[in-house]
Structures are given as structure tokens and as C-alpha cells.
């Protein structure tokens, strides 16, 4: 889960982790097909979030991939998959991105209120309190979550789970426009003449 | 949507889908998991209903050919598809039957060949539980199919089959695999057939040709002084034979074809220059390096074509006519892009080009060809492999289909034969699958039953799939197998000689007696050991009505030139080494000088 090093970022003069969003058929095997393409090119998927979209039968995916500019080639290859309805690299676009984290922290009578204070500062919610532990749920971009997690490290984190990034374009535009049906033409029958 | 009240079993649904798609040929081999598919063949489900309009009724509308190894079912279907332009169909059972198809599927995938592979799967209850002969063939073939599907419900079969044919044959064609568990093949349901396939994630068509790009391309052609057309496999796929020819003749531009583009343009046409690339004509590779415009039509700038990519065509602007958006800009950056079917794009482009003399360009090309003959047949005692190919050409005058294996003989078949019949050259380019020569010849022969099929075989490749001689004998397919027998994995030996200090490890072959072998299958076997034997043996083979296997005993260590060493650029092409005596130039009579 470590982010790319500063050297990697500057080395190529490009932002390495790409945020890619896709509208895909909600069918078995979709994930397998997509993952297979990234694997083939040796790109590591840093995070992946999948869920239903506003369209029935279609899921929306957000994935963050550690890749150089060649990501474009892979995105085009992914676009060719029958199960991928629309795909888009939004790394350079104006997006809102969020992720959700749940952090289970060791907490006793003494530390509990400190932890709750921290949660409040981060607009995080306390979703479970037990005599020896507390679960905090936080939403925000990665930096926000990273900072929260860093502070909570002082109190012994028992378990940490993060959803990975979900992203969406700002403004009224839909990230995956509906494409008009293309005009079809029949390929000429097999005439084998010069 | 159409349906009738009849109940179909899953297997009958597959058959019904085939009839509606106009399938007449299946290559395959049965096993436990796909037996229901065999149970409906040539009885029950087939041929009892009227065949769709436009399909010629036959004794059996669908014929199944029993191969001896599933790899060959896939290759035969592949060649059948290349020759007919329709999807090739093959069957395999679950587990090993399905995995045996894999090489054939990968081969079709690399060369954009439409295949529909139907595999039987273990019964639904056993899937994922290491059932007997279970293999996750859907998972295995994800990277080598255009699409695949495991059908879990009988009612899904017609849709899956309809989509399979649609996906396989439209856009950039490719193989599709449909995996069906045995119980699903036995269940019954109603047959729903859509009027039109609709897939949200698949848009193979474009909205006509981009006029701005056409104008840009026409302008580039108008400006160009040293243009070349690089005609590829896509030209054959889109049947754009006449359109490429029109572009070449109308704008007066010489044509180079990739290995898979061969027979997309007439081989003896004065504007034709042959093949480029690793074993392409020397003059072509230099011409590409000198050209100021390349018009790539239905070709993907493969690394065997471009040589070292960063030094490829340094002076040229590029126009790319390509159907697959992922290919555009993948290897070279085009200056104008006509995305879509080559035929449609060319028709539009051809309206906007005009004749230019380009005299200097043609005389330069001519000079290059004079200085660097590239294809020569030396006077030798031994039988040269090139001589064998050239003699087959002389005997047939190219009026046949030529199928090849992979290796030196394949390159010579590309260099020393002139393909004047559209789409008459069948070879494995992208995957380079040895053993293709035998099953592909079967598929080509089934696709073109009234034509002669010559299979130019490597001795190594022939040994990989020769069990199919039994199939060939059974169906009496009159294929002529010409084994270019150098008793060695020749192409690899050449690399060992040139790049591994002649360390000939694991390349010499101890071959069987191919004549006796043929006879054991009930096939006529012939041998040519001396140069004088070559012609008569070819004539005997041609006059024999059945299949023939010819063992041409050729020189062991002949090298294939010209050659671009691996990693080198096109302008570093090694031409034929100079020989001690004046070689006979094959190029003179055939490839007439293109000065106008
Ligand atoms: C031993 C060996 C040596 C070889 N040496 C050479 C060599 O010296 N020279 C050489 O040229 N090749 C050589 N090859 C072959 C090489 O590896 C490639 O297979 C070949 O060059 C690919 O040709 P292509 O791009 O025309 O065809 P393909 O790889 O089939 O590509 C076809 C292209 O056309 C597009 N297309 C498909 N349909 C349409 C349509 N309807 N309209 C428009 N576009 C369409 C596809 O999207 C694709 O981009 C060799 C192969 C072997 C095994
Ligand atoms: C299935 C497979 N295995 C290995 C190779 C590597 N290979 C390429 S050419 C060649 C030699 C082919 O020998 P042969 O069929 O005798 O043809 P020749 O080159 O001698 O004409 C080999 C082994 C291949 N292309 N395909
Ligand atoms: Mg050999």
C-alpha cells in the first residue's frame, strides 16, 4: 500500500499512479479479465473498488494503478473487452475522490476520550465501542485517511481496513456518457477478386 | 426475438444456432463432457428443419470432421476461416480436450482469425471441485480469446452462441470460446434468438470515415515523393483487394505486403515489391528507411516488420488505416488515421487521390533491385529449398492455395512464390506455430474443395502434427504435402550458426522415412533426392487424384536471406551473401520494373 516514491514520480515527469474508472457488466469473470491485462504488462493494482452503478446490470469500478504513461495502451486494451462498457483514465481530470477506512484501536478508560477527540477532528465516526477497543470509521481522500491513521498509531491499531479510492468527475457531466448506437454497415460478402 | 414452442436440449440449441449462423463445418473430437453435442450430429437435431435462406442445403447441413488431436481441430478451423472469411468452428471435450485447443486458439488470436470454439465442461455440480477432466478453460483462455463464456443455464445457450459468432466475425476478428457443462447440454428449454445482437460494451463499427482525416491523408499522398503502401492482413480480412489495387494504381504507389498481407495484392503486379521486415526483400527495407510516406493498411507494424522500432522509417510520415483503436499509435505514431474497415476507408480515400509520375522514386527502387537481387537461386549440386518452392510455383503457376509451417521454408514460400490469387496464402504469422502446416491444409481444403492445396512443410513442423495424415486419408482430401526436408530445425540452426557461434545443439533431426510413413497411412509417398527428381515428382503429385506426401531432400545448412539480425534496424538488413558464381535471378522475369 505504500505510495510511489518521490523519485518515481519525478523520474518520469509524470504522475505514476493512475486513477481509472470503468463501467462494466456485472458478470462473473470481469475482474479476472481486467486484472489479467494489468498483470500481463506487469502493472500493480494498488487499490480497486467495485460496486453497483446507477444503471441496472452495470457495475462501476475505480482502480488505482502504479503505471507509467503506458497505462494508455492498457486502458485501450481494456476498452476492447466485451464486458467493459466504458473506461476512462481520470488522473488528469478534475475529480472528487474518496475512500473509506475503519480502524480498530486499543482503547481503555484513559485513552478512549483522546481517540474520540482525534476522530472528531477528522470528521470520523465512532461505530463501535467496547471496554478494550473502539472502531473509527473515516471517509476522505487518501491524505486525510493517512493522517488519521498516523495519529492513531500512538494508540496501537489492532486492525485497519481501507476500501481503496472511488472517484467521480466534478460538475454535472456523467463520467461514462452513454454512447449512441453506431451506424452499422455490412461487410461486403467474400468477393475474392483484385 | 424469435422462438417456437418446441423444447430443445442444450445440444440441439447449439446445432440450431449453427444452422442460423450458416455453419457447415465442424472440426473436433468427442469425450464425456461434449458427447451430447455429438449425439445430435447428423441426426435428430440437424437437417430436419428447412435451412435458412441463402444457405445451400446439403446432404447434411453440418459436417463434422474427426481430427486426431484437438490442436488440429483449432488449426483446421482457423485455416477454414482464413480461406472462407466465415467463422471456423471446433469442438473439444472438457479438460485435456479443451487444453489441447489452446495453441490453436492462441494462433487464431494473434492473427485475428474468427473462431468459435465450443467445449464441453464437467457437469455443473462438479465445477470448481476438481471433477474428473475439469479444467478452467474459461480462465485459461482469457488472455488468448476475444471473448469467452461459461454458460451455466440452458436458456442462455442461443444468446451465447449468437454473441460468439457476432463477436468473432465483426470488427477486428478473433477467437471466441463457449464452454458448456454436460448437464446444461442435456437440459431442455425454449430457443430464443435475437433479431440483432446488442452488447453495451462492444461497438465494432465506426460512424463512417472521418472526412478531415481523409483530406489530411489525401494531402500527404499528394505531397509525397517517395510513398509506399504497406498492405497487411486487414486488407484480406476486409476483402479490400480491389480497393488497395485501385489506390496503388490511381496514385501510382508501390506496394509492400506483410507476411500475412501476402495475396492481398497481385504477386506479379508491376507495382508489387514483395515482403518487408526480418526476411523481407532488401530493397523494401531500404525503401522503407528512405520513404517519405508510409500508408499502412490493415497491418499492425509488428516487430518483425519494423525491426528496431526507434529507427523505423525515420523520414516517413505515416497514414494508418486500421479498425482496432488499440493498434493506432501502439507502435508508430500516425500523422493521419483512418479508423474503420479498410475497404470503406480506402473507397473514401481513393476518391481524393490522383496520379503522380514519381519517376525518381521508381528508378531508385529499380536501381536497388538491380544491385541487391535478394532472391536468387544458385547453381548447385544439392537440391536447394528455394528451388523446390520455385518449381512448385512453375508447375502450378500459383493456381492453388499455399499453406505453410513455420521456419525457413515458410519464409522461402513467401519469397519464391507469386500469389496472383487473392487470399491464397495461409500461414501462421503472429504466434509462429510449427505444426500448422498439416491441419491448416485440411481446413483450407475443406474450405476450397475444388482447388488444389499445396502445403509447404518443415520436417520439424510436419513431425508435430502428422497424425492427421490418418484424417486426410479417411476423407481423401487431395492435399499435396511438400516436406522441405533439411533434416534440421532449420530456422533455429540458422540462428545458432549466426548468433551462437554455430553451436548446433538440439536442432539436427533424425527423421523417419517419410515415404514409408505416408504409405503406412495409405497415402502416396514420393521422394526427390536430386535436382532432376524435383520437377517430375511435382508433376506426379499433381496428376495423382488423392493426397500426396513428398519428401524433398534439400541442402541441410542453407540460410534464409535477406535477414535483419534481431535487434537491428531495417537499414542494417543483410542481403544475400555474394556467391562465387553468378546466381540466376528469380526476380527479373516476375517482378517487372515499375517505371512508368
Ligand atoms: C518465422 C517468422 C518470420 C517472420 N518474418 C516476417 C517478415 O520478415 N516480415 C513480415 O512482414 N512478417 C514476418 N512474420 C510475421 C509477423 O510476425 C506478423 O505476423 C505479421 O507481420 C503481421 O502482419 P499484419 O500486421 O499484416 O497482420 P495481423 O497481425 O493479422 O494484423 C492485422 C491488422 O489489421 C487490422 N484489421 C483487421 N481487420 C481489419 C479491417 N477490416 N480493416 C482494417 N484493419 C483491419 C487488425 O486490427 C490488425 O491491426 C514472421 C513470422 C514468422 C513466424
Ligand atoms: C511449436 C513451436 N515450437 C518451437 C518453435 C521455434 N521454431 C521456430 S522455427 C523452428 C524450426 C522449424 O523447423 P522446420 O519445421 O524443420 O522448418 P525449417 O526452418 O527447417 O524450414 C523452430 C523450432 C516454433 N516456432 N513453434
Ligand atoms: Mg527443417
Tab-separated table of N, CA, C and O in Angstrom, chain A residues 47 67 75 89 95-96 103-104 106 109 113 125 132 145 155 159 182:
chain	number	residue	atom	x	y	z
A	47	UNK	N	-5.156	-0.202	-5.667
A	47	UNK	CA	-6.440	-0.352	-4.996
A	47	UNK	C	-7.527	-0.515	-6.026
A	47	UNK	O	-7.370	-0.155	-7.191
A	67	UNK	N	1.510	2.849	-12.660
A	67	UNK	CA	1.919	2.654	-14.054
A	67	UNK	C	2.480	3.935	-14.617
A	67	UNK	O	2.115	5.015	-14.193
A	75	UNK	N	-5.293	0.731	-21.029
A	75	UNK	CA	-6.668	1.221	-20.980
A	75	UNK	C	-7.365	0.939	-22.318
A	75	UNK	O	-8.501	0.499	-22.368
A	89	UNK	N	-9.396	7.080	-18.061
A	89	UNK	CA	-8.328	7.445	-17.144
A	89	UNK	C	-8.595	8.884	-16.699
A	89	UNK	O	-8.547	9.811	-17.503
A	95	UNK	N	-11.458	15.705	-10.488
A	95	UNK	CA	-12.285	14.671	-9.872
A	95	UNK	C	-12.421	14.873	-8.370
A	95	UNK	O	-11.621	15.572	-7.741
A	96	UNK	N	-13.445	14.266	-7.826
A	96	UNK	CA	-13.555	14.110	-6.379
A	96	UNK	C	-13.208	12.658	-6.105
A	96	UNK	O	-13.765	11.767	-6.735
A	103	UNK	N	-10.884	1.756	11.431
A	103	UNK	CA	-9.690	1.497	12.237
A	103	UNK	C	-10.129	1.003	13.607
A	103	UNK	O	-10.901	1.683	14.299
A	104	UNK	N	-9.678	-0.190	13.957
A	104	UNK	CA	-9.964	-0.712	15.297
A	104	UNK	C	-8.749	-0.400	16.165
A	104	UNK	O	-7.633	-0.816	15.827
A	106	UNK	N	-6.942	-0.014	20.113
A	106	UNK	CA	-6.987	-0.378	21.519
A	106	UNK	C	-7.395	0.860	22.334
A	106	UNK	O	-6.819	1.929	22.124
A	109	UNK	N	-10.304	3.195	29.523
A	109	UNK	CA	-10.963	4.362	30.091
A	109	UNK	C	-10.128	5.634	29.885
A	109	UNK	O	-10.623	6.698	29.583
A	113	UNK	N	-11.225	8.830	25.355
A	113	UNK	CA	-11.663	10.187	25.009
A	113	UNK	C	-10.665	10.873	24.068
A	113	UNK	O	-11.049	11.628	23.179
A	125	UNK	N	-16.371	8.864	12.379
A	125	UNK	CA	-17.409	8.427	13.306
A	125	UNK	C	-16.929	7.271	14.146
A	125	UNK	O	-16.155	6.423	13.694
A	132	UNK	N	-12.350	-2.580	25.702
A	132	UNK	CA	-10.926	-2.520	25.365
A	132	UNK	C	-10.631	-2.000	23.968
A	132	UNK	O	-9.481	-1.990	23.546
A	145	UNK	N	-7.059	10.206	5.242
A	145	UNK	CA	-7.052	8.921	5.945
A	145	UNK	C	-5.658	8.626	6.496
A	145	UNK	O	-5.493	8.206	7.636
A	155	UNK	N	-1.899	4.885	19.541
A	155	UNK	CA	-2.778	4.132	20.450
A	155	UNK	C	-2.888	2.660	20.085
A	155	UNK	O	-3.855	2.007	20.375
A	159	UNK	N	-6.524	-3.296	14.005
A	159	UNK	CA	-6.849	-3.700	12.640
A	159	UNK	C	-7.205	-2.459	11.814
A	159	UNK	O	-7.861	-1.550	12.317
A	182	UNK	N	-23.870	2.971	-32.924
A	182	UNK	CA	-23.204	3.337	-34.165
A	182	UNK	C	-24.019	2.870	-35.359
A	182	UNK	O	-24.710	1.871	-35.305
